[in-house]
XYZ file of C-alpha atoms in Angstrom:
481
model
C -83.688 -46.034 -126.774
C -81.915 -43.113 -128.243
C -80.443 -44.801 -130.980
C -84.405 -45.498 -131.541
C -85.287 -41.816 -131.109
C -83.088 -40.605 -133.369
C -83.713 -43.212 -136.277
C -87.357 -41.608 -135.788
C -86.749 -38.298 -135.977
C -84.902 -38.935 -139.425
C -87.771 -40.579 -140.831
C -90.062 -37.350 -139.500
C -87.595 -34.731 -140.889
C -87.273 -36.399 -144.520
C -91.183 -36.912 -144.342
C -91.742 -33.130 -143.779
C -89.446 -31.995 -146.405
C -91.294 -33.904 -148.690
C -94.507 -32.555 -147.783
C -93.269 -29.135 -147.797
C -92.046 -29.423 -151.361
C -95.269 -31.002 -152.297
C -97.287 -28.256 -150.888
C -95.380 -25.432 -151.572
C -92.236 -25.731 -153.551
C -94.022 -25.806 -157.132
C -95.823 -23.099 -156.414
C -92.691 -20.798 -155.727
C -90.403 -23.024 -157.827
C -91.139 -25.175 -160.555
C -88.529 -27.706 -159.874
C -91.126 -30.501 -157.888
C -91.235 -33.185 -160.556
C -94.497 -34.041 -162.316
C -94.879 -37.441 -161.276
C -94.265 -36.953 -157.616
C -97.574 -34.655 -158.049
C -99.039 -37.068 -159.764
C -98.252 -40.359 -157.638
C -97.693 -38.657 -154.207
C -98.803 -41.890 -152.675
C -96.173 -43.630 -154.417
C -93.299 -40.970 -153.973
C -93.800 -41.060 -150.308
C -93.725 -44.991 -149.556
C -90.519 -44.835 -152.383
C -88.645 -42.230 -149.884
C -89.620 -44.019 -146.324
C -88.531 -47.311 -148.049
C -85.224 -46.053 -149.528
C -84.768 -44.257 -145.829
C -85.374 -48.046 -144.181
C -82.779 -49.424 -146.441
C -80.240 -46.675 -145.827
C -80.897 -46.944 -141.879
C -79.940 -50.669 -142.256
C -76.545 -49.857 -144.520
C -75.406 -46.626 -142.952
C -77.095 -45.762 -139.316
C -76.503 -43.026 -136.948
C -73.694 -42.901 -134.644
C -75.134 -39.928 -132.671
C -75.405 -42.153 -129.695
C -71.808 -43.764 -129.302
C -70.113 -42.348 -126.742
C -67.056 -40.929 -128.650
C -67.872 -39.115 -132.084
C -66.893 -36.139 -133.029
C -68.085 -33.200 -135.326
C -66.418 -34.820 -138.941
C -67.484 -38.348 -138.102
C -71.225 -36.834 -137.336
C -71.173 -35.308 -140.522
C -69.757 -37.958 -142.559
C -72.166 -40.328 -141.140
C -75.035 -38.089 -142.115
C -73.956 -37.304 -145.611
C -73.633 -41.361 -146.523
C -77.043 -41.867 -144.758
C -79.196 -39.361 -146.727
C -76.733 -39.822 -150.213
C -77.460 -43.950 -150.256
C -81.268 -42.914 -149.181
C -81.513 -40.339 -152.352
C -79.947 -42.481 -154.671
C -82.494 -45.517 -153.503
C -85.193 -43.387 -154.272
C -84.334 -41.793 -156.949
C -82.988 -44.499 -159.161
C -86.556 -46.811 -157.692
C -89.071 -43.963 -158.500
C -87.400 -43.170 -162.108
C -87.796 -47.238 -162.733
C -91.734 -46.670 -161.931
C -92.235 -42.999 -163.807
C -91.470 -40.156 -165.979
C -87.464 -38.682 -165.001
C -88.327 -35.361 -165.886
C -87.091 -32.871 -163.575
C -86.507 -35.410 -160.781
C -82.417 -35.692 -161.154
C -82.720 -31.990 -160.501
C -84.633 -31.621 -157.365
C -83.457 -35.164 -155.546
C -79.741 -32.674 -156.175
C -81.456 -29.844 -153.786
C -83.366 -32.282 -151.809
C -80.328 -34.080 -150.847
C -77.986 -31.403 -149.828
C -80.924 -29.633 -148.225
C -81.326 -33.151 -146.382
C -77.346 -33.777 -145.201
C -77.851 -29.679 -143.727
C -81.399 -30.185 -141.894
C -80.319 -33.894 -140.884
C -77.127 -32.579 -139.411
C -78.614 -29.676 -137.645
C -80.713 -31.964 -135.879
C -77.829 -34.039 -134.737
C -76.176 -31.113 -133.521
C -79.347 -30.519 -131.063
C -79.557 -34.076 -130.599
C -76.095 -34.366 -129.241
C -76.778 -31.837 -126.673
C -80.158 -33.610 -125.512
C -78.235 -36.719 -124.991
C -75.598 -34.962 -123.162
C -77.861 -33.330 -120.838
C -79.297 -36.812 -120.564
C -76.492 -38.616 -119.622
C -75.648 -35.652 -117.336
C -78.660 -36.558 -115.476
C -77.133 -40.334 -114.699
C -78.921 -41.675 -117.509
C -77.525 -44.322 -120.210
C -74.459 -44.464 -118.057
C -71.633 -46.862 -118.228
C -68.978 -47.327 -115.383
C -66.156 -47.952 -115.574
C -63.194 -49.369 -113.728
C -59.047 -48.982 -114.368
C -56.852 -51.685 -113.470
C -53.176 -50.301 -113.151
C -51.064 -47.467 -112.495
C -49.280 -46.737 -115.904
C -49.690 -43.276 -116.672
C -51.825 -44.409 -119.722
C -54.889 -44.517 -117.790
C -54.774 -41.097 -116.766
C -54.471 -39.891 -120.783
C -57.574 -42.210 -121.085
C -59.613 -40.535 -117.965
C -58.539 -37.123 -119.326
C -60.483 -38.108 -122.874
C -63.427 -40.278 -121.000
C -64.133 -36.579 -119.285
C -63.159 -34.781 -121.510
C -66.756 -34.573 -123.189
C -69.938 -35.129 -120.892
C -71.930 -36.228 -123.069
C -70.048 -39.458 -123.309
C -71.840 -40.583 -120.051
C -68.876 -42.569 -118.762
C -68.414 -42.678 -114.581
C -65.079 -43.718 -113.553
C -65.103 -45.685 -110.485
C -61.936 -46.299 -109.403
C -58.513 -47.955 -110.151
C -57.025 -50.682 -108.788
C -52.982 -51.152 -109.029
C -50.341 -52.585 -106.824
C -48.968 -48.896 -106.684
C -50.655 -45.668 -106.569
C -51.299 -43.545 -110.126
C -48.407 -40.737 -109.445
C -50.536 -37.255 -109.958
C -53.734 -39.059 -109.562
C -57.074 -36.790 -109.917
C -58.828 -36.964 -106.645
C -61.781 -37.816 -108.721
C -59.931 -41.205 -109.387
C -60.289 -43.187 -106.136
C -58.247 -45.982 -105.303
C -60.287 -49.150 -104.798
C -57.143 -51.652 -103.266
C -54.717 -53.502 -104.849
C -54.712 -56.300 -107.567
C -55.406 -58.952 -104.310
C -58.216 -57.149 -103.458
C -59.442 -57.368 -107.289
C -58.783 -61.046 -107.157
C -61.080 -61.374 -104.228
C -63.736 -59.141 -105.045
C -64.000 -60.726 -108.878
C -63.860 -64.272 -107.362
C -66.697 -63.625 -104.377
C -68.897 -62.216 -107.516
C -68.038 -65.053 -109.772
C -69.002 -67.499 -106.901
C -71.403 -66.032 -105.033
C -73.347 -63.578 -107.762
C -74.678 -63.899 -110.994
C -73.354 -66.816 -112.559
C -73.729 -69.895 -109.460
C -75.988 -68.500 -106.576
C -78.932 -67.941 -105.725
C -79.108 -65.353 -103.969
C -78.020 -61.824 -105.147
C -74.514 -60.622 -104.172
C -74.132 -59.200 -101.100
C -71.742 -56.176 -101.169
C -70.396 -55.374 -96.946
C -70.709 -51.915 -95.824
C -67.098 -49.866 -97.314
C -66.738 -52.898 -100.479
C -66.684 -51.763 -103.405
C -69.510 -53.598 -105.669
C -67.616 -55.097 -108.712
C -71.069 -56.161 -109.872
C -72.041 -52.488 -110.356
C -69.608 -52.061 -113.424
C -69.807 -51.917 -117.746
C -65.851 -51.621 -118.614
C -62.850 -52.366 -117.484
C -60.172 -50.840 -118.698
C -56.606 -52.869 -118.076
C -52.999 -51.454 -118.598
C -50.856 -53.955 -116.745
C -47.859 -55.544 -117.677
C -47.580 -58.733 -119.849
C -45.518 -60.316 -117.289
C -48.451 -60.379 -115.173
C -50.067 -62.943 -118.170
C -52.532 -64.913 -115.647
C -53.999 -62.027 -114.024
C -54.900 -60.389 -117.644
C -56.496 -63.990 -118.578
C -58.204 -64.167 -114.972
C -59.740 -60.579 -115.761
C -61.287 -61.413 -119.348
C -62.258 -64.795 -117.855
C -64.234 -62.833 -115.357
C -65.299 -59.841 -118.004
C -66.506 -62.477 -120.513
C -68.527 -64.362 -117.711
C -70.374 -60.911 -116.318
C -71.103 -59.420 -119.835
C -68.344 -56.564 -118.789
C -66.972 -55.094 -121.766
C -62.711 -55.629 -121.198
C -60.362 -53.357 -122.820
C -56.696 -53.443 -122.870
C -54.855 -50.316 -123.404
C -50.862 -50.118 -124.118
C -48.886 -49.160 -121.624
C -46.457 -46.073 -121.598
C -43.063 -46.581 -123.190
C -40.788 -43.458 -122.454
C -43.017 -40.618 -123.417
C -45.197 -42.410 -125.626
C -47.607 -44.984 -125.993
C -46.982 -48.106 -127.132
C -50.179 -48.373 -129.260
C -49.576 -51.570 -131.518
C -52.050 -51.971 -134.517
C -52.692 -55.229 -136.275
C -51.625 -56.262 -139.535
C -52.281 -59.924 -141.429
C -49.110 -61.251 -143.279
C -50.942 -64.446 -144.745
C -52.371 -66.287 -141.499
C -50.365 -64.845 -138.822
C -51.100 -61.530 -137.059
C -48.699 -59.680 -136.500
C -48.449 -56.213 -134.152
C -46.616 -52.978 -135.611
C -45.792 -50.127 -133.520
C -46.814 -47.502 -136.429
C -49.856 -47.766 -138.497
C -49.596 -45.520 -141.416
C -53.583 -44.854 -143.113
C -51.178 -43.464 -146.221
C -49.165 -46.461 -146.275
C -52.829 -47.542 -148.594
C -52.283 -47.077 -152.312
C -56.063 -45.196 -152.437
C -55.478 -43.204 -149.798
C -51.962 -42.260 -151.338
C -53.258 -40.875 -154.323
C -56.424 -39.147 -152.752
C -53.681 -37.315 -150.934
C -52.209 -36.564 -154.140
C -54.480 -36.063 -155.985
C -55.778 -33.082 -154.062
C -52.346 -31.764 -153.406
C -51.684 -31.540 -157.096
C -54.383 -30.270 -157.702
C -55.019 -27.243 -154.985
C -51.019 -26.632 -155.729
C -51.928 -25.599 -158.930
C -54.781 -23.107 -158.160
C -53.017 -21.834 -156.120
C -49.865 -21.114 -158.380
C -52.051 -19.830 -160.550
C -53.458 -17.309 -158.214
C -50.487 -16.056 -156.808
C -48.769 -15.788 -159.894
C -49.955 -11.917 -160.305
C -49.127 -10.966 -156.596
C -45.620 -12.249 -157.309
C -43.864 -8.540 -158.745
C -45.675 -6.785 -156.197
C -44.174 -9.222 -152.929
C -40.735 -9.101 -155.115
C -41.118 -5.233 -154.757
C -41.940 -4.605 -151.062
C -38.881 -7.487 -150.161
C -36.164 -5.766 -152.397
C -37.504 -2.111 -151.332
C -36.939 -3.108 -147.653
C -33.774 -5.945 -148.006
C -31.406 -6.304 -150.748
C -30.751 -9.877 -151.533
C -32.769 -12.950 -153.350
C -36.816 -12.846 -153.769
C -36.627 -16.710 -152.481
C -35.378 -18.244 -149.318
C -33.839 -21.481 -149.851
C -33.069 -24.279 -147.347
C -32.198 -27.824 -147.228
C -34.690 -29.438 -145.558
C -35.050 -32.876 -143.628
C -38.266 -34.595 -145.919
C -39.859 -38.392 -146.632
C -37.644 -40.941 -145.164
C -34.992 -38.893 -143.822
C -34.129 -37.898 -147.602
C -33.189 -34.222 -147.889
C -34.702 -31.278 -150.228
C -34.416 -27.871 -150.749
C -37.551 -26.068 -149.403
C -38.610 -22.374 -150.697
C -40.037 -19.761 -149.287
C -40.089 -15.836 -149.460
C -37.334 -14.308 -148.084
C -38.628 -12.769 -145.094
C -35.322 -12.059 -143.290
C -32.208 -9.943 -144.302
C -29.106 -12.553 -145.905
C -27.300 -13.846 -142.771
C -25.208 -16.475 -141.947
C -27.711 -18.175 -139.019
C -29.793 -18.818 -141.286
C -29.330 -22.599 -141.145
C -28.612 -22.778 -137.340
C -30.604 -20.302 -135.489
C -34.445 -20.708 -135.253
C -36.675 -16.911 -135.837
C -37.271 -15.506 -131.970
C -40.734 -13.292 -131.663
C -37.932 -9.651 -131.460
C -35.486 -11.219 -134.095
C -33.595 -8.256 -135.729
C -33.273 -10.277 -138.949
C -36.394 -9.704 -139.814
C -37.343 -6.364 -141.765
C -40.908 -4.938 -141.704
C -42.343 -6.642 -144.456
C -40.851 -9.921 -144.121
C -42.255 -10.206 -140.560
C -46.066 -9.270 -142.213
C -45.681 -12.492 -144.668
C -44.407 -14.642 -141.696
C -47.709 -13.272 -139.341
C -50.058 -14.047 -141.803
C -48.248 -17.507 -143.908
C -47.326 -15.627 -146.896
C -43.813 -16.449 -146.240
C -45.019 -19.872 -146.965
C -46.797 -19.804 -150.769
C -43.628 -20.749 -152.183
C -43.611 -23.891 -150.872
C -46.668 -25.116 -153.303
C -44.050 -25.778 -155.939
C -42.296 -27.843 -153.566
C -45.679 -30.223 -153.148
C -46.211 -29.847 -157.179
C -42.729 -31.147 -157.118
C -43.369 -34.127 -154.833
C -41.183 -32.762 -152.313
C -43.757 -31.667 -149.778
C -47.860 -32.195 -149.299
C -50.189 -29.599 -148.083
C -50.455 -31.214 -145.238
C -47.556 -33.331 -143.186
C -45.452 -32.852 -140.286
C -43.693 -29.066 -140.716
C -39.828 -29.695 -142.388
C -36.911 -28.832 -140.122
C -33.653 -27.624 -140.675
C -30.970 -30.450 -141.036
C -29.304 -28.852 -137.895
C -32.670 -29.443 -136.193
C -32.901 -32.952 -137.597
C -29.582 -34.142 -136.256
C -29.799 -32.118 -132.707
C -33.533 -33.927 -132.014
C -33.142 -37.272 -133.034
C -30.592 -37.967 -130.972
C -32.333 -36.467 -128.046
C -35.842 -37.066 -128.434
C -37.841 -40.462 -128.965
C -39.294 -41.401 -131.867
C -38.521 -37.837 -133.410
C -37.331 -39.936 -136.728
C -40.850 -41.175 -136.788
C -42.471 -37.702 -137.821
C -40.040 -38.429 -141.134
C -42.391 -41.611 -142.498
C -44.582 -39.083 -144.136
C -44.188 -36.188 -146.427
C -43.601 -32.846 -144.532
C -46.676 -30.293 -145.075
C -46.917 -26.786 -145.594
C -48.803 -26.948 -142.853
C -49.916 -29.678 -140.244
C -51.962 -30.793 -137.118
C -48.860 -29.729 -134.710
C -49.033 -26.257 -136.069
C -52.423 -25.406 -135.792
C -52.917 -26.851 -132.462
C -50.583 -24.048 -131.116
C -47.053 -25.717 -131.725
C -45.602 -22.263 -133.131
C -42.594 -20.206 -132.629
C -39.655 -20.644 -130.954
C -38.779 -23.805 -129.448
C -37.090 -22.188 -126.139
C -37.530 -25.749 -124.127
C -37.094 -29.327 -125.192
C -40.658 -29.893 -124.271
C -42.516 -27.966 -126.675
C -40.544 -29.751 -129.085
C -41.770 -33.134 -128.050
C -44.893 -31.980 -127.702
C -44.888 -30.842 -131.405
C -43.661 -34.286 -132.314
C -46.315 -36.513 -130.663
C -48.561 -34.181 -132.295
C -47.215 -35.127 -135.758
C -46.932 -38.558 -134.810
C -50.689 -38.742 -133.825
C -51.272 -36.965 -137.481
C -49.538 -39.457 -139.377
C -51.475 -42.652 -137.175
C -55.010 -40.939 -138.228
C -54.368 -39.569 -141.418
C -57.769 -38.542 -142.981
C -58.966 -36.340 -146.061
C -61.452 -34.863 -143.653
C -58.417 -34.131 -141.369
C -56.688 -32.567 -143.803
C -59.254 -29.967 -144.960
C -59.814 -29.265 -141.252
C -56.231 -28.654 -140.630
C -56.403 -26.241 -143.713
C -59.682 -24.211 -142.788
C -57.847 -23.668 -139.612
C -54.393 -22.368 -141.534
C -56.621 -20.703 -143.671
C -58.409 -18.773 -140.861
C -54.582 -17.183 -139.937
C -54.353 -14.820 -143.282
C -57.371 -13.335 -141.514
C -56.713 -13.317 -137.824
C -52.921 -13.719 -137.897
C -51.365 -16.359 -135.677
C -49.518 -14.593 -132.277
C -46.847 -17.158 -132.264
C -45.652 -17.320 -135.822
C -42.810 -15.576 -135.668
């Protein structure tokens, strides 16, 4: 129903633009092309058509349950891109192309904005919907590894998902379980609830199932959500037997290993599928030199541009510290391999340099030098390090070699962060992993944080991540210090 509303409303919004450009655009604006004047019968069965098609190919993912604002947007922009192109390339077979290359350019970008807007609006309809306890799924946890509870936090975490958690049931009892999460009985009580149903429900009787006053009604639920341990093989079969039978969606989610989820990702070598604990989106040739591509690319502007600025940083630094214009480190980058990373100097010459991380009140820092490290300045340099191939943009920050060999003997997977090229700036940094690292848990918070970057790599990631480090020059980051 609201994938059905929404396919509508598209169809409506692209109908009205048309008709307001045949009305009154040529009037204002002589870009309406001739022929869609002359053949406005033609034009308009041309667009619906080419929209029909593009619905088919592309669709709306407004009403899934877990989008989020670049997904939206990329969805829109392929929808109303294939549904231009259809009609544009159709209508030129069947007319004059005067003019019409021209205004399908505005018509389409004025689409993807308009298009968008309204899934914006529509998003909050359907949450408000759901809100109201309709389109609903519920759902059900089986197990008490800590995994479910990171899954409950990101179910919740947006309302307009529409997703009611039930309950869990687990031998043993989540450890800082929500109150919101009851606990339904243990995996017995599973066993008999799923075998009453199986027996006595939808699939062999009769009559409908009976649920006793205080039961919980398996029959009521959509997903179930399982995070036990392989050991326990024949109850995991016994649940998708009993999933697959009901037309319950079943979901298995890896358990916690340490700190970390064990999220395995499939890959094919020839006919056997095999399960890797790291799956690297840049480990793809195309996505390799996409990355690449635009960090060459944006490196150079940006050289460019700073070029000028460089005598007058040089001035304030030397006016305020004697010593080198550049800061110089060797750096831990790409597969452990090491480099030497530059930046302005922003401290006076010391000898901690390499040891001893910059506090908030450091007294190494001189006036200037602790402007460039508020705002990123500090950080330009590093551009010719990504022209060089040493660094990207955008990657897991680069730590000091002392840094390197102190965490990777204490920390899990801290190696990990090391299969991609370190960034100027990354996902860890601006989702407020800055400053000092006083604790040994706001290091392995920063770390998870680059690991999740490297699993999800996208370009649309990376430009976010770089409007947000962007944003900084302006309002400058309180923890970068």
């Amino acid at each position: 129903m609201i994938k059905t509303a929404v396919i509508i409303l598209d169809f409506l919004i692209m109908n009205l633009m048309l008709y307001f450009a045949s009305e009154y655009l040529h009037h204002i604006w002589a870009i309406y092309p001739p022929y869609f004047r002359a053949e406005p019968r033609q034009t308009f069965v041309m667009a619906n058509v080419a929209m029909i098609i593009s619905q088919f190919v592309v669709g709306s993912i407004i009403h899934h349950r877990r989008t989020n604002f670049d997904e939206v947007f990329i969805s829109v922009s392929k929808l109303c891109l294939l549904q231009a192109t259809v009609m544009f390339f159709t209508l030129r077979i069947l007319g004059e192309s005067g003019g019409m290359f021209r205004f399908m350019v505005i018509f389409v970008v004025a689409e993807i904005l308009i298009i968008f807007i309204s899934r914006l609006i529509e998003k909050l309809f359907i949450r408000l919907f759901r809100q109201a306890g309709r389109n609903t799924r519920s759902v059900v946890f089986v197990g008490s590894d800590p995994s479910l509870l990171m899954l409950y936090r990101n179910l919740i975490s947006d309302s307009s998902t529409g997703y009611l958690i039930k309950g869990y049931f687990a031998n043993e009892k989540m450890e800082d379980c929500p109150d919101a999460i009851r606990y339904l009985g243990d995996i017995n009580e599973l066993n008999r609830l799923t075998a009453k149903y199986t027996f006595n429900g939808r699939n062999n009787a009769p009559d409908a199932h009976q649920v006793l006053p205080g039961e919980f009604d398996i029959s009521a639920i959509d997903e179930l959500f399982c995070s036990i341990s392989h050991d326990e093989n024949d109850e995991i079969v016994s649940l998708i037997r009993f999933c697959d039978k009901n037309l319950v969606h079943f979901y298995y989610l890896p358990r916690m290993s340490g700190n970390f989820l064990l999220n395995l990702q499939p890959e094919q070598l020839g006919e056997t599928t095999v399960f890797t604990n790291h799956y690297e989106p840049l480990s793809s040739p195309i996505n390799q030199f996409v990355k690449r591509s635009f960090d060459i690319t944006v490196s150079l502007m940006v050289c460019t541009v700073m070029l000028p600025f460089i005598p007058i940083i040089a001035f304030f630094i030397k006016r305020q510290s004697p010593g080198p214009l550049f800061f110089k480190q060797e750096r831990t980058g790409l597969n452990g391999k090491t480099f030497i990373c530059y930046k302005f100097r922003s401290m006076h010459v010391n000898s901690d340099a390499d040891k001893v991380q910059a506090t908030k009140d450091d007294p190494r820092k001189f006036p200037f030098g602790e402007f460039i490290r508020h705002t990123n300045i500090d950080e330009f340099p590093q551009f010719y390090n990504v022209l060089r191939g040493d660094m990207s943009i955008v990657g897991p920050r680069p730590h000091m070699l002392a840094h390197t060999e102190q965490y990777g003997k204490i920390i899990d997977k801290y190696m990990v962060r090391h299969f991609s090229l370190p960034g100027i700036t990354g996902y860890a940094q601006v989702s407020g992993c800055r400053g000092e690292t006083k604790e040994l848990w706001q290091m392995e918070e920063r770390i998870k944080k680059d690991i999740w970057y490297i699993e999800n790599w996208s370009f649309w990631l990376d430009i976010k991540i770089i409007l947000k480090t962007a944003a900084t020059l302006i309002i400058p980051d309180q923890n970068a210090y």
